[in-house]
């Protein structure tokens, strides 16, 4: 009971610092929020990331990230058309003719916008709930 105001002020200050940081510097939304393509491929041998980056740059496609796990690659980029995907596949086949496509997903920006709105609403609701929980006059338990 005696430290309740201290915890309330601490929680409120963390929330305000977080909101200020997001407003001032923003954040880079992932493919799930902004729309784009997620492509997971498996190659026979481990390949340097720069080779995959070059393939995308040759097609003038901007990459968000390339993650590796052994000889598996998770490539996140802007949305690509079926024609560009075919061109990229041909370039990958030059590196490894027996590559395997594990997953290919394209998300539109409208889905991303809806997800951002729901996420912001959830963050605001949980922050307000946390403050009310800490600020209540009597303990629940």
PDB file of C-alpha atoms in Angstrom:
ATOM      1  CA  UNK A   1       0.000   0.000   0.000  1.00  0.00           C
ATOM      2  CA  UNK A   2       2.735   2.397   0.909  1.00  0.00           C
ATOM      3  CA  UNK A   3       4.526   2.038  -2.458  1.00  0.00           C
ATOM      4  CA  UNK A   4       1.404   2.127  -4.647  1.00  0.00           C
ATOM      5  CA  UNK A   5       1.913   5.756  -5.844  1.00  0.00           C
ATOM      6  CA  UNK A   6       5.515   4.941  -6.709  1.00  0.00           C
ATOM      7  CA  UNK A   7       4.476   1.971  -8.876  1.00  0.00           C
ATOM      8  CA  UNK A   8       1.745   4.040 -10.500  1.00  0.00           C
ATOM      9  CA  UNK A   9       4.176   6.855 -11.373  1.00  0.00           C
ATOM     10  CA  UNK A  10       6.758   4.353 -12.623  1.00  0.00           C
ATOM     11  CA  UNK A  11       4.234   2.584 -14.903  1.00  0.00           C
ATOM     12  CA  UNK A  12       2.810   5.860 -16.189  1.00  0.00           C
ATOM     13  CA  UNK A  13       6.292   7.194 -16.954  1.00  0.00           C
ATOM     14  CA  UNK A  14       7.217   4.031 -18.897  1.00  0.00           C
ATOM     15  CA  UNK A  15       4.023   4.294 -20.945  1.00  0.00           C
ATOM     16  CA  UNK A  16       4.624   7.994 -21.669  1.00  0.00           C
ATOM     17  CA  UNK A  17       8.249   7.354 -22.666  1.00  0.00           C
ATOM     18  CA  UNK A  18       7.104   4.566 -25.005  1.00  0.00           C
ATOM     19  CA  UNK A  19       4.439   6.744 -26.635  1.00  0.00           C
ATOM     20  CA  UNK A  20       6.932   9.610 -27.014  1.00  0.00           C
ATOM     21  CA  UNK A  21       9.498   7.269 -28.610  1.00  0.00           C
ATOM     22  CA  UNK A  22       6.990   5.934 -31.127  1.00  0.00           C
ATOM     23  CA  UNK A  23       5.829   9.452 -32.035  1.00  0.00           C
ATOM     24  CA  UNK A  24       9.364  10.888 -32.298  1.00  0.00           C
ATOM     25  CA  UNK A  25      11.223   8.041 -34.023  1.00  0.00           C
ATOM     26  CA  UNK A  26       8.414   5.821 -35.259  1.00  0.00           C
ATOM     27  CA  UNK A  27       8.893   2.151 -35.924  1.00  0.00           C
ATOM     28  CA  UNK A  28       9.502   0.075 -39.019  1.00  0.00           C
ATOM     29  CA  UNK A  29       6.504  -2.187 -39.531  1.00  0.00           C
ATOM     30  CA  UNK A  30       7.168  -5.728 -40.668  1.00  0.00           C
ATOM     31  CA  UNK A  31       5.633  -7.388 -43.710  1.00  0.00           C
ATOM     32  CA  UNK A  32       2.641  -8.403 -41.571  1.00  0.00           C
ATOM     33  CA  UNK A  33       1.761  -4.750 -41.004  1.00  0.00           C
ATOM     34  CA  UNK A  34       2.919  -3.004 -44.194  1.00  0.00           C
ATOM     35  CA  UNK A  35       2.108  -5.673 -46.753  1.00  0.00           C
ATOM     36  CA  UNK A  36       4.663  -7.518 -48.818  1.00  0.00           C
ATOM     37  CA  UNK A  37       5.968 -10.967 -49.592  1.00  0.00           C
ATOM     38  CA  UNK A  38       7.374 -13.649 -47.302  1.00  0.00           C
ATOM     39  CA  UNK A  39       9.232 -16.371 -49.166  1.00  0.00           C
ATOM     40  CA  UNK A  40      10.971 -19.302 -47.517  1.00  0.00           C
ATOM     41  CA  UNK A  41      13.292 -21.387 -49.653  1.00  0.00           C
ATOM     42  CA  UNK A  42      15.627 -24.268 -48.920  1.00  0.00           C
ATOM     43  CA  UNK A  43      18.836 -24.694 -50.891  1.00  0.00           C
ATOM     44  CA  UNK A  44      21.035 -27.759 -51.107  1.00  0.00           C
ATOM     45  CA  UNK A  45      24.136 -25.840 -50.006  1.00  0.00           C
ATOM     46  CA  UNK A  46      24.601 -22.760 -47.853  1.00  0.00           C
ATOM     47  CA  UNK A  47      24.745 -19.614 -49.974  1.00  0.00           C
ATOM     48  CA  UNK A  48      25.975 -16.138 -49.098  1.00  0.00           C
ATOM     49  CA  UNK A  49      23.143 -13.679 -48.370  1.00  0.00           C
ATOM     50  CA  UNK A  50      24.681 -11.187 -50.786  1.00  0.00           C
ATOM     51  CA  UNK A  51      23.929 -13.529 -53.697  1.00  0.00           C
ATOM     52  CA  UNK A  52      20.230 -13.511 -52.840  1.00  0.00           C
ATOM     53  CA  UNK A  53      20.298  -9.742 -52.282  1.00  0.00           C
ATOM     54  CA  UNK A  54      21.832  -9.286 -55.738  1.00  0.00           C
ATOM     55  CA  UNK A  55      19.050 -11.343 -57.347  1.00  0.00           C
ATOM     56  CA  UNK A  56      16.443  -9.056 -55.771  1.00  0.00           C
ATOM     57  CA  UNK A  57      18.378  -5.900 -56.645  1.00  0.00           C
ATOM     58  CA  UNK A  58      18.601  -7.029 -60.284  1.00  0.00           C
ATOM     59  CA  UNK A  59      14.784  -7.199 -60.288  1.00  0.00           C
ATOM     60  CA  UNK A  60      14.605  -3.793 -58.520  1.00  0.00           C
ATOM     61  CA  UNK A  61      12.801  -5.300 -55.528  1.00  0.00           C
ATOM     62  CA  UNK A  62      13.544  -3.846 -52.094  1.00  0.00           C
ATOM     63  CA  UNK A  63      14.306  -6.382 -49.385  1.00  0.00           C
ATOM     64  CA  UNK A  64      13.129  -5.989 -45.823  1.00  0.00           C
ATOM     65  CA  UNK A  65      15.214  -8.831 -44.412  1.00  0.00           C
ATOM     66  CA  UNK A  66      16.861 -12.162 -45.127  1.00  0.00           C
ATOM     67  CA  UNK A  67      17.060 -14.652 -42.256  1.00  0.00           C
ATOM     68  CA  UNK A  68      19.051 -17.855 -42.481  1.00  0.00           C
ATOM     69  CA  UNK A  69      18.822 -21.117 -40.634  1.00  0.00           C
ATOM     70  CA  UNK A  70      21.413 -23.474 -42.049  1.00  0.00           C
ATOM     71  CA  UNK A  71      20.514 -23.786 -45.716  1.00  0.00           C
ATOM     72  CA  UNK A  72      16.983 -22.388 -45.242  1.00  0.00           C
ATOM     73  CA  UNK A  73      16.325 -18.732 -46.123  1.00  0.00           C
ATOM     74  CA  UNK A  74      13.376 -16.575 -45.057  1.00  0.00           C
ATOM     75  CA  UNK A  75      13.168 -13.608 -47.428  1.00  0.00           C
ATOM     76  CA  UNK A  76      10.877 -10.653 -46.690  1.00  0.00           C
ATOM     77  CA  UNK A  77      10.377  -8.048 -49.394  1.00  0.00           C
ATOM     78  CA  UNK A  78       7.885  -5.714 -50.998  1.00  0.00           C
ATOM     79  CA  UNK A  79       5.009  -7.359 -52.851  1.00  0.00           C
ATOM     80  CA  UNK A  80       6.182  -9.127 -56.000  1.00  0.00           C
ATOM     81  CA  UNK A  81       4.173 -10.089 -59.053  1.00  0.00           C
ATOM     82  CA  UNK A  82       4.068 -13.644 -60.458  1.00  0.00           C
ATOM     83  CA  UNK A  83       6.280 -12.560 -63.389  1.00  0.00           C
ATOM     84  CA  UNK A  84       8.969 -11.167 -61.097  1.00  0.00           C
ATOM     85  CA  UNK A  85       8.711 -14.266 -58.895  1.00  0.00           C
ATOM     86  CA  UNK A  86       9.371 -16.419 -61.981  1.00  0.00           C
ATOM     87  CA  UNK A  87      12.436 -14.294 -62.822  1.00  0.00           C
ATOM     88  CA  UNK A  88      13.744 -14.623 -59.266  1.00  0.00           C
ATOM     89  CA  UNK A  89      13.128 -18.385 -59.333  1.00  0.00           C
ATOM     90  CA  UNK A  90      15.143 -18.678 -62.552  1.00  0.00           C
ATOM     91  CA  UNK A  91      18.019 -16.787 -60.934  1.00  0.00           C
ATOM     92  CA  UNK A  92      17.860 -18.987 -57.826  1.00  0.00           C
ATOM     93  CA  UNK A  93      17.867 -22.102 -60.031  1.00  0.00           C
ATOM     94  CA  UNK A  94      21.210 -20.921 -61.436  1.00  0.00           C
ATOM     95  CA  UNK A  95      22.599 -21.056 -57.896  1.00  0.00           C
ATOM     96  CA  UNK A  96      20.857 -24.313 -56.956  1.00  0.00           C
ATOM     97  CA  UNK A  97      18.752 -26.151 -59.561  1.00  0.00           C
ATOM     98  CA  UNK A  98      17.162 -28.334 -56.853  1.00  0.00           C
ATOM     99  CA  UNK A  99      15.988 -25.592 -54.501  1.00  0.00           C
ATOM    100  CA  UNK A 100      12.730 -26.155 -52.610  1.00  0.00           C
ATOM    101  CA  UNK A 101      10.060 -23.561 -51.931  1.00  0.00           C
ATOM    102  CA  UNK A 102       8.879 -24.026 -48.351  1.00  0.00           C
ATOM    103  CA  UNK A 103       6.427 -21.124 -48.170  1.00  0.00           C
ATOM    104  CA  UNK A 104       5.299 -18.181 -50.302  1.00  0.00           C
ATOM    105  CA  UNK A 105       2.846 -15.599 -48.960  1.00  0.00           C
ATOM    106  CA  UNK A 106       1.855 -12.179 -50.235  1.00  0.00           C
ATOM    107  CA  UNK A 107       0.003  -9.815 -47.941  1.00  0.00           C
ATOM    108  CA  UNK A 108      -1.752  -6.741 -49.229  1.00  0.00           C
ATOM    109  CA  UNK A 109      -1.331  -3.343 -47.560  1.00  0.00           C
ATOM    110  CA  UNK A 110      -5.061  -3.161 -46.740  1.00  0.00           C
ATOM    111  CA  UNK A 111      -4.689  -6.170 -44.433  1.00  0.00           C
ATOM    112  CA  UNK A 112      -1.632  -4.483 -42.943  1.00  0.00           C
ATOM    113  CA  UNK A 113      -3.554  -1.260 -42.248  1.00  0.00           C
ATOM    114  CA  UNK A 114      -6.334  -3.158 -40.486  1.00  0.00           C
ATOM    115  CA  UNK A 115      -3.766  -5.034 -38.397  1.00  0.00           C
ATOM    116  CA  UNK A 116      -2.040  -1.777 -37.381  1.00  0.00           C
ATOM    117  CA  UNK A 117      -5.357  -0.276 -36.231  1.00  0.00           C
ATOM    118  CA  UNK A 118      -6.192  -3.363 -34.159  1.00  0.00           C
ATOM    119  CA  UNK A 119      -2.680  -3.472 -32.683  1.00  0.00           C
ATOM    120  CA  UNK A 120      -2.729   0.191 -31.653  1.00  0.00           C
ATOM    121  CA  UNK A 121      -6.177  -0.304 -30.086  1.00  0.00           C
ATOM    122  CA  UNK A 122      -4.917  -3.347 -28.138  1.00  0.00           C
ATOM    123  CA  UNK A 123      -1.854  -1.446 -26.876  1.00  0.00           C
ATOM    124  CA  UNK A 124      -3.952   1.522 -25.730  1.00  0.00           C
ATOM    125  CA  UNK A 125      -6.525  -0.719 -24.043  1.00  0.00           C
ATOM    126  CA  UNK A 126      -3.884  -2.779 -22.221  1.00  0.00           C
ATOM    127  CA  UNK A 127      -2.017   0.356 -21.070  1.00  0.00           C
ATOM    128  CA  UNK A 128      -5.188   1.911 -19.651  1.00  0.00           C
ATOM    129  CA  UNK A 129      -6.138  -1.390 -17.979  1.00  0.00           C
ATOM    130  CA  UNK A 130      -2.688  -1.635 -16.398  1.00  0.00           C
ATOM    131  CA  UNK A 131      -2.914   1.891 -15.017  1.00  0.00           C
ATOM    132  CA  UNK A 132      -6.396   1.268 -13.566  1.00  0.00           C
ATOM    133  CA  UNK A 133      -5.199  -1.986 -12.003  1.00  0.00           C
ATOM    134  CA  UNK A 134      -2.277  -0.265 -10.301  1.00  0.00           C
ATOM    135  CA  UNK A 135      -4.278   2.834  -9.270  1.00  0.00           C
ATOM    136  CA  UNK A 136      -7.241   1.005  -7.663  1.00  0.00           C
ATOM    137  CA  UNK A 137      -7.702   1.857  -3.954  1.00  0.00           C
ATOM    138  CA  UNK A 138      -7.972  -1.687  -2.544  1.00  0.00           C
ATOM    139  CA  UNK A 139      -6.072  -4.819  -3.523  1.00  0.00           C
ATOM    140  CA  UNK A 140      -7.958  -7.593  -5.300  1.00  0.00           C
ATOM    141  CA  UNK A 141      -6.228 -10.427  -3.440  1.00  0.00           C
TER     142      UNK A 141
END
